[in-house]
PDB file of C-alpha atoms and ligand atoms in Angstrom:
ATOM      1  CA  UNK X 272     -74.115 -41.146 108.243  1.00 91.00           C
ATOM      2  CA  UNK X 273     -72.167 -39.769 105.167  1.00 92.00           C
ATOM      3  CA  UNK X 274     -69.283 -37.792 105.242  1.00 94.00           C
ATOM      4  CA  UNK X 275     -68.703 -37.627 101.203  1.00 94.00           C
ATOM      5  CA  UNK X 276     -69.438 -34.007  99.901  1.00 94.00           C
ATOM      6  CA  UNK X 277     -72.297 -32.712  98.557  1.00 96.00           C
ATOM      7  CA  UNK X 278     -71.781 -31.564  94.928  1.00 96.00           C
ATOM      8  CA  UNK X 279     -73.108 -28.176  93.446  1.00 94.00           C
ATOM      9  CA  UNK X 280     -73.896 -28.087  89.604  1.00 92.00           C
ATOM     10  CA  UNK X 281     -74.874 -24.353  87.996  1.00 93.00           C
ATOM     11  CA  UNK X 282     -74.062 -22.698  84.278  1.00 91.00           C
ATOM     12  CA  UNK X 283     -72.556 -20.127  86.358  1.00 85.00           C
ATOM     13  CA  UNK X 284     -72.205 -18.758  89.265  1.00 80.00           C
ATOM     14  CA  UNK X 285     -75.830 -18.083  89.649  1.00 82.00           C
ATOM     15  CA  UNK X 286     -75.928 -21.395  91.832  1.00 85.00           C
ATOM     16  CA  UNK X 287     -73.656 -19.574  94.101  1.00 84.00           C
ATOM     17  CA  UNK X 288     -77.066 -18.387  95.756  1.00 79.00           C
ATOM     18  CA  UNK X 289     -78.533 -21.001  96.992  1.00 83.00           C
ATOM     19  CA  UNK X 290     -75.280 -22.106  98.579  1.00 85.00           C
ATOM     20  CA  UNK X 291     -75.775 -19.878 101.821  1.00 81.00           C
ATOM     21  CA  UNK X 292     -78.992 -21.986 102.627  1.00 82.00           C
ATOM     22  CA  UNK X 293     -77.037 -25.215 102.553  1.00 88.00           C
ATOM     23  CA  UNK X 294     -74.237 -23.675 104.552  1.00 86.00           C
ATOM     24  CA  UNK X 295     -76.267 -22.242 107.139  1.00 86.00           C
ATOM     25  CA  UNK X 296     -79.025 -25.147 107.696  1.00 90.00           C
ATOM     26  CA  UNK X 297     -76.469 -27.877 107.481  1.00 92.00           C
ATOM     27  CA  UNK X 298     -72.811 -26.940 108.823  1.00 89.00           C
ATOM     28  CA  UNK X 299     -71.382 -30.264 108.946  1.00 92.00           C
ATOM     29  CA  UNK X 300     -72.133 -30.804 105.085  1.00 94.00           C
ATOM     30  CA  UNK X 301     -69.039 -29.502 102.846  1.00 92.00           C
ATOM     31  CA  UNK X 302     -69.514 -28.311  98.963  1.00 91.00           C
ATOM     32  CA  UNK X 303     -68.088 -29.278  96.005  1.00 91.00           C
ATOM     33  CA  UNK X 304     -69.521 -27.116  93.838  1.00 90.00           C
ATOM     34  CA  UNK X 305     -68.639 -26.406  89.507  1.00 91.00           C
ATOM     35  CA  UNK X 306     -69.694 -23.330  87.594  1.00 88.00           C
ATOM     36  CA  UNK X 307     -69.631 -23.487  84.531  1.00 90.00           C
ATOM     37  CA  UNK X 308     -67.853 -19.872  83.919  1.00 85.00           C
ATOM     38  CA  UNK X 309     -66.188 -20.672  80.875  1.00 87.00           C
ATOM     39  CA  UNK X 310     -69.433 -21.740  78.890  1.00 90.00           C
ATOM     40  CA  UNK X 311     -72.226 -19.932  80.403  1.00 88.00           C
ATOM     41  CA  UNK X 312     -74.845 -19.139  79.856  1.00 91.00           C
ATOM     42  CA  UNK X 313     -77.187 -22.117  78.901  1.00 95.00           C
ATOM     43  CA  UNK X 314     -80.028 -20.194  79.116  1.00 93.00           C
ATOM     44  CA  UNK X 315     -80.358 -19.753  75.387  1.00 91.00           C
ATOM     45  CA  UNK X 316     -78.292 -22.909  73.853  1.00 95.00           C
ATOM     46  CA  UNK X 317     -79.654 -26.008  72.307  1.00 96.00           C
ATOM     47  CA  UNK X 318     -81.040 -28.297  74.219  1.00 96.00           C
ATOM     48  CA  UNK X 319     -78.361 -30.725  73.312  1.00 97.00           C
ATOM     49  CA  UNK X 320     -75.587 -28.686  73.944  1.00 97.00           C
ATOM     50  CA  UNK X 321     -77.306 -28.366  77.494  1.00 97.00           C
ATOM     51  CA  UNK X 322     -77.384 -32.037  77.811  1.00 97.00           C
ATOM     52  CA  UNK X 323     -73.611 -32.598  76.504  1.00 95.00           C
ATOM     53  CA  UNK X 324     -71.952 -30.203  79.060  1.00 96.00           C
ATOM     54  CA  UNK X 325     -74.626 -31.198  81.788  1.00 97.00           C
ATOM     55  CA  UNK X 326     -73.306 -34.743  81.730  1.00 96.00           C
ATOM     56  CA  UNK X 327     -68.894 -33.932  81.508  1.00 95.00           C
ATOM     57  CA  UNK X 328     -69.886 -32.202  85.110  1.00 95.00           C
ATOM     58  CA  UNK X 329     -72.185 -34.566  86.418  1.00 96.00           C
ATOM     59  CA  UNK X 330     -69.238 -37.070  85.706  1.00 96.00           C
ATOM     60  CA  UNK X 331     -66.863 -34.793  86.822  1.00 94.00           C
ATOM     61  CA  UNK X 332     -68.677 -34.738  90.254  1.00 95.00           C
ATOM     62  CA  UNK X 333     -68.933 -37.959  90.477  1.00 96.00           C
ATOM     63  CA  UNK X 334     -65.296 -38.414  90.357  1.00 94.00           C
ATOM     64  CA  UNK X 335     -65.041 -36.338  93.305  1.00 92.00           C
ATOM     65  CA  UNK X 336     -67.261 -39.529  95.367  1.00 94.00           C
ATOM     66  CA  UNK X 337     -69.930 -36.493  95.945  1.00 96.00           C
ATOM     67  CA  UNK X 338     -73.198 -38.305  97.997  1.00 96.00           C
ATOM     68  CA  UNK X 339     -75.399 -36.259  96.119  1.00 97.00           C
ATOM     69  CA  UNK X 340     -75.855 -33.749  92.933  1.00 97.00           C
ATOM     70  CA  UNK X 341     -77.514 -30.770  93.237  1.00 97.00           C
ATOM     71  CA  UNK X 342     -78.437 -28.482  90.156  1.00 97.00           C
ATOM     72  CA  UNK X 343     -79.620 -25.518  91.292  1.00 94.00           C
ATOM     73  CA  UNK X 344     -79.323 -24.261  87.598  1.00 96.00           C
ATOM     74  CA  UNK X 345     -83.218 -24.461  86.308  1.00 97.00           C
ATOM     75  CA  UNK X 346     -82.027 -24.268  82.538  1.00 97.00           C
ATOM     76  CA  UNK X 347     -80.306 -27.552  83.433  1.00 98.00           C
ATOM     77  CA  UNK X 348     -83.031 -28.608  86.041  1.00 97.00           C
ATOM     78  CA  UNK X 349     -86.166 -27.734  83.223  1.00 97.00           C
ATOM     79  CA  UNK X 350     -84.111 -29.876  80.433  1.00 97.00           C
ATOM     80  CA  UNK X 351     -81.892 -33.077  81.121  1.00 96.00           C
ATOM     81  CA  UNK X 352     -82.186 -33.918  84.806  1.00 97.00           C
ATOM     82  CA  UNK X 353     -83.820 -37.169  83.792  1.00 97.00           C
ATOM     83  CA  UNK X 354     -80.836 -37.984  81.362  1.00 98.00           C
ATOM     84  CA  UNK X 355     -78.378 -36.879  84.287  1.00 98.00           C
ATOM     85  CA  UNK X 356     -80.364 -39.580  86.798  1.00 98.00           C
ATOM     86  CA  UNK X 357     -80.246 -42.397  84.383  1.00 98.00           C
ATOM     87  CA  UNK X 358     -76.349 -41.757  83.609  1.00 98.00           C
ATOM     88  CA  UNK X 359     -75.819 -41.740  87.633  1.00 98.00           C
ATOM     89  CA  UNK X 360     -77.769 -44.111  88.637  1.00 98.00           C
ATOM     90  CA  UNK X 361     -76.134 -44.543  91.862  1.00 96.00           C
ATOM     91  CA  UNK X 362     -76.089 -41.215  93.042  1.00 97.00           C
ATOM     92  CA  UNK X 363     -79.061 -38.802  94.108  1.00 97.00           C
ATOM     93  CA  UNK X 364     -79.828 -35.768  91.768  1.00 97.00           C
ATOM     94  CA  UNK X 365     -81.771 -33.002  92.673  1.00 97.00           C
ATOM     95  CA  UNK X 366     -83.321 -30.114  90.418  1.00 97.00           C
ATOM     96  CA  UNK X 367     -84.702 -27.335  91.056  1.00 96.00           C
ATOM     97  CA  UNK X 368     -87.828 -27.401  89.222  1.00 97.00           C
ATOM     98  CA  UNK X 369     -90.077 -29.730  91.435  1.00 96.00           C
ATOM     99  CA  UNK X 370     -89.374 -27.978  95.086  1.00 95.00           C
ATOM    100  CA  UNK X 371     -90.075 -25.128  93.854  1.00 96.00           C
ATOM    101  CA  UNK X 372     -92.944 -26.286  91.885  1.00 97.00           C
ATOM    102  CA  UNK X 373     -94.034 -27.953  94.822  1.00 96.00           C
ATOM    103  CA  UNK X 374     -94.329 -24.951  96.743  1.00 96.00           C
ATOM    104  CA  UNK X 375     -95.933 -22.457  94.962  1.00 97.00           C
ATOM    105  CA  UNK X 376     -98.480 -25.420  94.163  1.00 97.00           C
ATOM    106  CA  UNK X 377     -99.272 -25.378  98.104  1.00 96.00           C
ATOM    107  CA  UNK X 378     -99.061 -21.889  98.757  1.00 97.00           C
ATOM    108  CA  UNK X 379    -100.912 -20.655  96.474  1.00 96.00           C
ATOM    109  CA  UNK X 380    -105.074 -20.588  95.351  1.00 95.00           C
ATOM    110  CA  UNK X 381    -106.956 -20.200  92.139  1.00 95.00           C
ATOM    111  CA  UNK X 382    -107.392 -16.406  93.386  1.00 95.00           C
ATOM    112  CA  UNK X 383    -103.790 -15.904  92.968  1.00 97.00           C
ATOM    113  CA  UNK X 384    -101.892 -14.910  89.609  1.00 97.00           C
ATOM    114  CA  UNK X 385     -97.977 -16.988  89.374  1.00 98.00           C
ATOM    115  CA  UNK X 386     -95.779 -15.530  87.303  1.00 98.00           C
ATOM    116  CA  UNK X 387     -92.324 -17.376  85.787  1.00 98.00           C
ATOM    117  CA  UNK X 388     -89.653 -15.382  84.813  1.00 98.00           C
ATOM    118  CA  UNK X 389     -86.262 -17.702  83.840  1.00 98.00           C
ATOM    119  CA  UNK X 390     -84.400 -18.081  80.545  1.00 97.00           C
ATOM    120  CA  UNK X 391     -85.498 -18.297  77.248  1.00 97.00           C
ATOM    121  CA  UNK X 392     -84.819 -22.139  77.284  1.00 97.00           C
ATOM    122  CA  UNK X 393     -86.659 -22.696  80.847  1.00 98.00           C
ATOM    123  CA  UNK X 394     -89.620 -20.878  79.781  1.00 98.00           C
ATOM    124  CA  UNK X 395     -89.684 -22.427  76.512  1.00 97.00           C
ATOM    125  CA  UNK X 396     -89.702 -26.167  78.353  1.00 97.00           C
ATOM    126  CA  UNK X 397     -92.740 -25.194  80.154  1.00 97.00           C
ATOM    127  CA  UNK X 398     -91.225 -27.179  83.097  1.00 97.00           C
ATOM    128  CA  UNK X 399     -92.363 -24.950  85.898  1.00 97.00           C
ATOM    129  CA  UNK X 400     -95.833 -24.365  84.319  1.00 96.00           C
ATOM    130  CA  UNK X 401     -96.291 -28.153  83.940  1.00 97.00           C
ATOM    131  CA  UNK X 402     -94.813 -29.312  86.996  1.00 97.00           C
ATOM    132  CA  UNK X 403     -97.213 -26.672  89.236  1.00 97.00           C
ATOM    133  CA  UNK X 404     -99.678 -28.133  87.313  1.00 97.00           C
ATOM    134  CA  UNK X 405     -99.556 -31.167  88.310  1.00 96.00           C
ATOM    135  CA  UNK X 406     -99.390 -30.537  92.208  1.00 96.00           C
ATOM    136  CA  UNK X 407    -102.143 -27.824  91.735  1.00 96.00           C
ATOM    137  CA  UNK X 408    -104.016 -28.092  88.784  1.00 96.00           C
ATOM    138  CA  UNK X 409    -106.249 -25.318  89.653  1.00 95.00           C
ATOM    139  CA  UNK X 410    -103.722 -22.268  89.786  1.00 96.00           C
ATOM    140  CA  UNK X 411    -103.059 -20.205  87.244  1.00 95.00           C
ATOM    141  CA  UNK X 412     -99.642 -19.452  85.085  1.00 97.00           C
ATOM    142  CA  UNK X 413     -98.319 -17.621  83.461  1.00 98.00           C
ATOM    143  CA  UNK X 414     -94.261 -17.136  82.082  1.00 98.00           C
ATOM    144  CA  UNK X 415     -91.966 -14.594  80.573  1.00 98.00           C
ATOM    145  CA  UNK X 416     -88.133 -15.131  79.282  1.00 98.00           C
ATOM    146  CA  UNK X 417     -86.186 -12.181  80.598  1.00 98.00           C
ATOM    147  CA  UNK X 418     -82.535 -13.120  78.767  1.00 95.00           C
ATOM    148  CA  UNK X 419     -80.806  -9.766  79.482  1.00 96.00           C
ATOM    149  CA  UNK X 420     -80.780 -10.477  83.173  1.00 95.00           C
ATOM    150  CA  UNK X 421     -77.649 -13.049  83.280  1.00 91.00           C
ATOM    151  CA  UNK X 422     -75.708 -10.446  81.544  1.00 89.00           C
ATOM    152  CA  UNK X 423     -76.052  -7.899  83.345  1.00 91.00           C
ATOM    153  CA  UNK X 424     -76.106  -8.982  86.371  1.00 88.00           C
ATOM    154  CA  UNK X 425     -72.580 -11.197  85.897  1.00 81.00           C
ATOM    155  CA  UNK X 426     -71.000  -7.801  85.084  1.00 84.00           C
ATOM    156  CA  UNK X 427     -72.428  -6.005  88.237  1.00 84.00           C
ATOM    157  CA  UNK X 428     -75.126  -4.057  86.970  1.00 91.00           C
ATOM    158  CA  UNK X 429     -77.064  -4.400  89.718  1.00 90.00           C
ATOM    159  CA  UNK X 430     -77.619  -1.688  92.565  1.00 86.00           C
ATOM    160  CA  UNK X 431     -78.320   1.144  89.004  1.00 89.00           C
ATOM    161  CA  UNK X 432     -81.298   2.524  86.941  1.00 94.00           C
ATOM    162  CA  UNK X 433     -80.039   0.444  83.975  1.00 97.00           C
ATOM    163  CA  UNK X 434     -81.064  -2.437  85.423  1.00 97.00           C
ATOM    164  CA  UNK X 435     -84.094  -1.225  86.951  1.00 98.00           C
ATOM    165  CA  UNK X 436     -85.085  -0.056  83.490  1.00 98.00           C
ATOM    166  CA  UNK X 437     -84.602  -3.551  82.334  1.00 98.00           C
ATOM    167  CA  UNK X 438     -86.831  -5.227  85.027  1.00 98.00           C
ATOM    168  CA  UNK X 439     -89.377  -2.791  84.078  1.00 98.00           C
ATOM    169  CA  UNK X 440     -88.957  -3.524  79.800  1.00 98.00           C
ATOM    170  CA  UNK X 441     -89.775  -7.017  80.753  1.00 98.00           C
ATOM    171  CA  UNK X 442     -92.328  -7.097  83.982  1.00 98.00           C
ATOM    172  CA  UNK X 443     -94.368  -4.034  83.676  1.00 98.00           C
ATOM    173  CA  UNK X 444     -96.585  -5.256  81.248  1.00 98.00           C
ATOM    174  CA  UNK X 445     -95.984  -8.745  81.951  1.00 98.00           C
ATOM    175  CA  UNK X 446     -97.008  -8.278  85.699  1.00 98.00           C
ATOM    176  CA  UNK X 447     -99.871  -5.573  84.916  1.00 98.00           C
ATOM    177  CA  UNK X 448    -101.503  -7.268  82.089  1.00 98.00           C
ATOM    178  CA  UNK X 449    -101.888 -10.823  83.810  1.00 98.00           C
ATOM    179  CA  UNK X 450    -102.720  -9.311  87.344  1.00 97.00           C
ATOM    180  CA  UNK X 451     -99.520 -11.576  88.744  1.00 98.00           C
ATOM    181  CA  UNK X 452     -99.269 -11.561  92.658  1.00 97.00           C
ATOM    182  CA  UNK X 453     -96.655 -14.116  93.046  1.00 98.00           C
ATOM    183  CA  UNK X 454     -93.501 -14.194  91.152  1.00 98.00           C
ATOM    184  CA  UNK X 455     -91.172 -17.150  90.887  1.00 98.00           C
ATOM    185  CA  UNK X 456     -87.357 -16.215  90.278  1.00 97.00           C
ATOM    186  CA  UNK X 457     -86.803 -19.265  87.834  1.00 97.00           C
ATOM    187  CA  UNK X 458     -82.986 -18.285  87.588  1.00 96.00           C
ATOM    188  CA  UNK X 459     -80.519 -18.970  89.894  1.00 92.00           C
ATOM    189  CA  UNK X 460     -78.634 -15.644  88.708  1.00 91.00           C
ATOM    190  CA  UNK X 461     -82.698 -13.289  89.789  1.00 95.00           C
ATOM    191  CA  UNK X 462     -81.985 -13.567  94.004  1.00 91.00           C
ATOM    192  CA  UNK X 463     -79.466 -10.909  92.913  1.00 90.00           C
ATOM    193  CA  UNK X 464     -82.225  -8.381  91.730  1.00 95.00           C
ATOM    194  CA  UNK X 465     -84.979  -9.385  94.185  1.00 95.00           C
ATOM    195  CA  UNK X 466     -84.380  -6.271  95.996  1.00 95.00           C
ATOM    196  CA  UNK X 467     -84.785  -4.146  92.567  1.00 97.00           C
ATOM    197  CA  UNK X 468     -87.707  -6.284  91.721  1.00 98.00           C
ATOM    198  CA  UNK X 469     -89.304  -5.602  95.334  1.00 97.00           C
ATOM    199  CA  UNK X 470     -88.331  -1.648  95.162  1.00 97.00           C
ATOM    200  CA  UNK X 471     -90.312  -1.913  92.279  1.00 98.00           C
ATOM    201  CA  UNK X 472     -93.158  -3.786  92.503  1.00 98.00           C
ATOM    202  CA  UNK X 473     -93.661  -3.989  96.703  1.00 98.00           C
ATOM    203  CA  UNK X 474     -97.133  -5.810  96.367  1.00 96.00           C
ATOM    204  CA  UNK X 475     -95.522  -8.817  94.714  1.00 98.00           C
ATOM    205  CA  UNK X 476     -94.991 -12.593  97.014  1.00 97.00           C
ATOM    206  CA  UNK X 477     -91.571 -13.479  95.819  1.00 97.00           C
ATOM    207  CA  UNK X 478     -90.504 -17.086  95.357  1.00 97.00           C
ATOM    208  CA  UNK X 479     -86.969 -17.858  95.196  1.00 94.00           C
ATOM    209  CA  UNK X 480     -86.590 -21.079  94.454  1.00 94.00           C
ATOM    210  CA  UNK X 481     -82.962 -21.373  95.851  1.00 88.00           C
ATOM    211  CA  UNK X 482     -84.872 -21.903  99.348  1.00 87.00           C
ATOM    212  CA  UNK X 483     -86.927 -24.080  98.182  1.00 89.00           C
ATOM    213  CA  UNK X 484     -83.704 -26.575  97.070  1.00 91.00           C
ATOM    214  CA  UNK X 485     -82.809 -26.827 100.972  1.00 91.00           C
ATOM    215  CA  UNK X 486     -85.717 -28.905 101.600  1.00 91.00           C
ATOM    216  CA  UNK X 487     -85.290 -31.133  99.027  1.00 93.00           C
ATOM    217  CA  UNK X 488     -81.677 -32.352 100.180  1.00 95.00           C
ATOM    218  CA  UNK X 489     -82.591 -32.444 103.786  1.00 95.00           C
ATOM    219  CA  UNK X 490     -85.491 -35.175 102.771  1.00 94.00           C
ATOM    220  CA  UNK X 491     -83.155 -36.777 100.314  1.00 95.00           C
ATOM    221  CA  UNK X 492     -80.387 -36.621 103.485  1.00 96.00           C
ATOM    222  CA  UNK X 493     -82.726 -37.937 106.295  1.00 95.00           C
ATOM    223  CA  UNK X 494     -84.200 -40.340 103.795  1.00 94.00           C
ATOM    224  CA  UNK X 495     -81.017 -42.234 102.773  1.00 92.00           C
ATOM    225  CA  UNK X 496     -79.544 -41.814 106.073  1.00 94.00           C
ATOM    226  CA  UNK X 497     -76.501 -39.932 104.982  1.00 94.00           C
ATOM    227  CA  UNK X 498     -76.494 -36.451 107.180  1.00 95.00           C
ATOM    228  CA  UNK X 499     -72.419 -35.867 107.466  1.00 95.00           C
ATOM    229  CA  UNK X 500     -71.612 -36.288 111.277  1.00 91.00           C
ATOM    230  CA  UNK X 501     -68.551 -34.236 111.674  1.00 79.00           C
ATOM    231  CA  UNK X 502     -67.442 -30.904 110.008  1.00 69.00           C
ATOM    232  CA  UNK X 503     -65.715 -32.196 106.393  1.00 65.00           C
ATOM    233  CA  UNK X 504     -63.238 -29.414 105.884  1.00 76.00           C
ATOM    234  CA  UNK X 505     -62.909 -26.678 103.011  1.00 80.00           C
ATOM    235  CA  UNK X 506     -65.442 -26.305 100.650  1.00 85.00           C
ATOM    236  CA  UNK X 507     -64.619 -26.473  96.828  1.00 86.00           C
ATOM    237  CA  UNK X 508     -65.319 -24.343  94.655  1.00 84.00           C
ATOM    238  CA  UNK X 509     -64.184 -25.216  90.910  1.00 86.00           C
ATOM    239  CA  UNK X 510     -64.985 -23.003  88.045  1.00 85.00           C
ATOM    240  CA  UNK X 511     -64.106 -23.722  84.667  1.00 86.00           C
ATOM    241  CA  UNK X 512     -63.300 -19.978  83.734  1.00 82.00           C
ATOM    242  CA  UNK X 513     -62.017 -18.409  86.719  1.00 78.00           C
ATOM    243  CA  UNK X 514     -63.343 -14.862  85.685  1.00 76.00           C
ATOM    244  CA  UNK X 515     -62.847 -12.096  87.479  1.00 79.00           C
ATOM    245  CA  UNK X 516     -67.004 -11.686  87.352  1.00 75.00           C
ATOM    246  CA  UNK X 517     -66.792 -15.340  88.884  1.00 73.00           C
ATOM    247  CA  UNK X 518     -64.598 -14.180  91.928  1.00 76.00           C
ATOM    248  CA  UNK X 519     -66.634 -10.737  92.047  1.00 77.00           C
ATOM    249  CA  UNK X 520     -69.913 -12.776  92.351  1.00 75.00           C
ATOM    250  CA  UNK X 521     -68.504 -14.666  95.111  1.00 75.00           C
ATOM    251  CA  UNK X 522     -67.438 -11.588  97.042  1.00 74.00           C
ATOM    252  CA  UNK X 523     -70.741 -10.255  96.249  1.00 71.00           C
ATOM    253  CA  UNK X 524     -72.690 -12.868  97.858  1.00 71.00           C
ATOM    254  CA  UNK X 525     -70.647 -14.340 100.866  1.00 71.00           C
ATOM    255  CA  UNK X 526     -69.030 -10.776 102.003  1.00 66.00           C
ATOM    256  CA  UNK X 527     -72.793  -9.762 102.670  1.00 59.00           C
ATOM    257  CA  UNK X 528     -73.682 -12.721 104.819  1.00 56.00           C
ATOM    258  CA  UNK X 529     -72.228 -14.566 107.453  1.00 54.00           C
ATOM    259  CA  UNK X 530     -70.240 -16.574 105.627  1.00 54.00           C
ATOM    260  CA  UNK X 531     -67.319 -14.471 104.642  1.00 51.00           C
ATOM    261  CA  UNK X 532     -64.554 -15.726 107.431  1.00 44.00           C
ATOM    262  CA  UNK X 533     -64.999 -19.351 105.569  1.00 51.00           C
ATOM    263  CA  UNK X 534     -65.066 -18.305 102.056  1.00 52.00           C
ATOM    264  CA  UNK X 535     -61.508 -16.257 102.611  1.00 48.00           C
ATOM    265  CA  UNK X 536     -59.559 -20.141 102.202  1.00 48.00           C
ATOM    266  CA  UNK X 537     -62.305 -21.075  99.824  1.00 58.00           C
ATOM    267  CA  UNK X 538     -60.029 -23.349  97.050  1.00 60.00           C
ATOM    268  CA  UNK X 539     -60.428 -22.414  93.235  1.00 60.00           C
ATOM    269  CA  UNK X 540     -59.170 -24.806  90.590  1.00 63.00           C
ATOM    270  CA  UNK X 541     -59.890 -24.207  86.986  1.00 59.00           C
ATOM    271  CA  UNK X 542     -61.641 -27.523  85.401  1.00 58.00           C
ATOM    272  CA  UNK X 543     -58.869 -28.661  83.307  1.00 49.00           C
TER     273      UNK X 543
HETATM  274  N1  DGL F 822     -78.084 -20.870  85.881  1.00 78.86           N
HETATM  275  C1  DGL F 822     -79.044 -20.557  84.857  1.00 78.86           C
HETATM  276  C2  DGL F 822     -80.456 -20.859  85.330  1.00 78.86           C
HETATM  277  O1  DGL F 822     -80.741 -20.963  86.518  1.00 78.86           O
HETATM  278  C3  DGL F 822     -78.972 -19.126  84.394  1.00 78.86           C
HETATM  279  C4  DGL F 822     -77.754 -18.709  83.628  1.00 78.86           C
HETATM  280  C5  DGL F 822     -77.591 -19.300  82.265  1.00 78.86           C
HETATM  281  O2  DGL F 822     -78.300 -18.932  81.318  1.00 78.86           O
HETATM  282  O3  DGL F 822     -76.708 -20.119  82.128  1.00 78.86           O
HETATM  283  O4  DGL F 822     -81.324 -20.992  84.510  1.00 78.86           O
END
C-alpha cells in the first residue's frame, strides 16, 4: 500500500486524455499531473531540448514524493525515457510507447496494415515501428508525421471542416496507398479527433494508446505493492502556462465525462 500520488508528465495538455482512464479504473489513486503549456509543443524540437525540459519536470515531480511517473506524452516517451529512468532511479517511469506497442503487436496479424500517425519527432525516432517490431516481428508498419494537428486542436478546431480537411491532407493517401486497417493515435493531443478520424474513415480499428497506459500502471501498482488504500484528496493539476486553451482543454475533456463534479475544485498553480 501507497498513498503518495501518482504523477502525470505531458508537453501539453494532450496528456489530459488519458487521465479519465486512471480516474475511473483506480479512484483511490490521486494525480499530480504538469503540462507543459508554456513550452509546448515538443513535437518538433531538438531532441535535446526534449531531454532538458523532460528532466526539470521529472525532478519537479519528484519533489512532490509522486510513487510513480507517467509520460503519457509519446514525443517524450519515443526520445529520453531511458535518460528520465536512470536520473530517477528510485522511482517507476512509464512511457507510452511499449503498452501501446505491446498491443497492437498482439492484436494484430501479418494480414493487417498499422499505421502511426504522431509528431514529426516521434515518427522520426521510429520508436513505435521498432518497438512493435520487436513483440511482432511479422506485422507490417507503416508511419506518417501529421504536425498541424497539436495546433489546431489546442485552439479548438475540432468539431469543423477545417480540420476535417486537414485529417484528409495527411491520411487519405497515407491510409489508401498502404491499405492501413489499424491506426495508432501516437499523440496524446489525436483522442480529440478520433471521432473526425472515424466519421471519416469508418472501416479503420483505432488504437489509442492513452488506454493502453492504464495497464501498464496497474502491473507496475500490483507489482510493487503500492495500490493507494484510501481516497488521497484533490488532484493537481500544475501547468506551466496557465492558458486559457489549457483551461478550455480541461473543460473540454472532463465536462463530457463523468468526471466534471471533481474537476470543479481541481487546483492550478503555475510552475514557478
Ligand atoms: N504530447 C505530445 C505527444 O504526445 C504532443 C504535443 C507536442 O508536440 O508537444 O507527442
Amino acid at each position: 500500500m501507497d498513498n503518495r500520488p501518482i504523477g502525470f508528465f505531458d508537453s501539453g495538455l494532450g496528456g489530459l486524455t488519458a487521465v479519465p482512464y486512471l480516474m475511473q479504473a483506480l479512484p483511490k489513486e490521486r494525480i499530480v499531473y504538469f503540462g507543459d503549456t508554456a513550452r509546448t509543443p515538443y513535437g518538433s524540437k531538438a531532441v535535446q531540448t526534449i531531454r532538458s525540459f523532460s528532466y526539470q519536470i521529472t525532478d519537479f515531480l519528484a519533489s512532490k514524493d509522486v510513487k510513480m511517473i507517467v509520460v503519457p506524452c509519446n514525443t517524450v516517451s519515443s526520445t529520453c525515457l531511458e535518460d528520465l529512468r536512470a536520473r530517477h532511479p528510485q522511482i517507476p517511469i512509464l512511457g507510452i510507447i511499449s503498452p501501446a506497442a505491446r498491443y497492437v503487436a498482439e492484436n494484430c496479424t501479418p494480414e493487417n496494415k498499422v499505421g502511426i500517425i504522431g509528431t514529426k519527432v516521434t515518427i522520426a525516432s521510429g520508436a513505435y515501428y521498432k518497438k512493435i517490431l520487436k513483440f511482432n516481428p511479422r506485422l507490417d508498419i507503416y508511419g506518417t508525421p501529421c504536425p498541424a494537428f497539436v495546433p489546431l486542436i489546442e485552439e479548438g478546431i475540432i468539431q469543423n471542416e477545417i480540420m476535417d480537411l486537414t485529417i484528409q491532407y495527411y491520411l487519405d493517401h497515407f491510409i489508401g496507398y498502404n491499405r492501413i486497417d489499424t491506426l495508432v493515435l501516437g499523440c496524446t493531443h489525436y483522442p480529440l479527433i478520433r471521432r473526425n478520424i472515424t466519421k471519416l474513415y469508418p472501416d479503420l480499428t483505432i488504437v489509442d494508446p492513452s488506454e493502453q497506459v492504464l495497464t501498464s500502471i496497474m502491473d507496475t501498482l500490483s507489482a510493487t505493492e503500492s495500490f493507494a488504500e484510501e481516497p488521497q484528496g484533490e488532484h493537481i493539476f500544475y501547468a506551466s502556462d496557465l492558458s486559457e486553451n489549457f483551461l478550455n482543454m480541461i473543460n473540454r475533456i472532463f465536462q463530457s465525462s463523468e468526471f466534471a463534479i471533481a474537476f470543479k475544485n481541481l487546483e492550478l498553480e503555475g510552475l514557478k
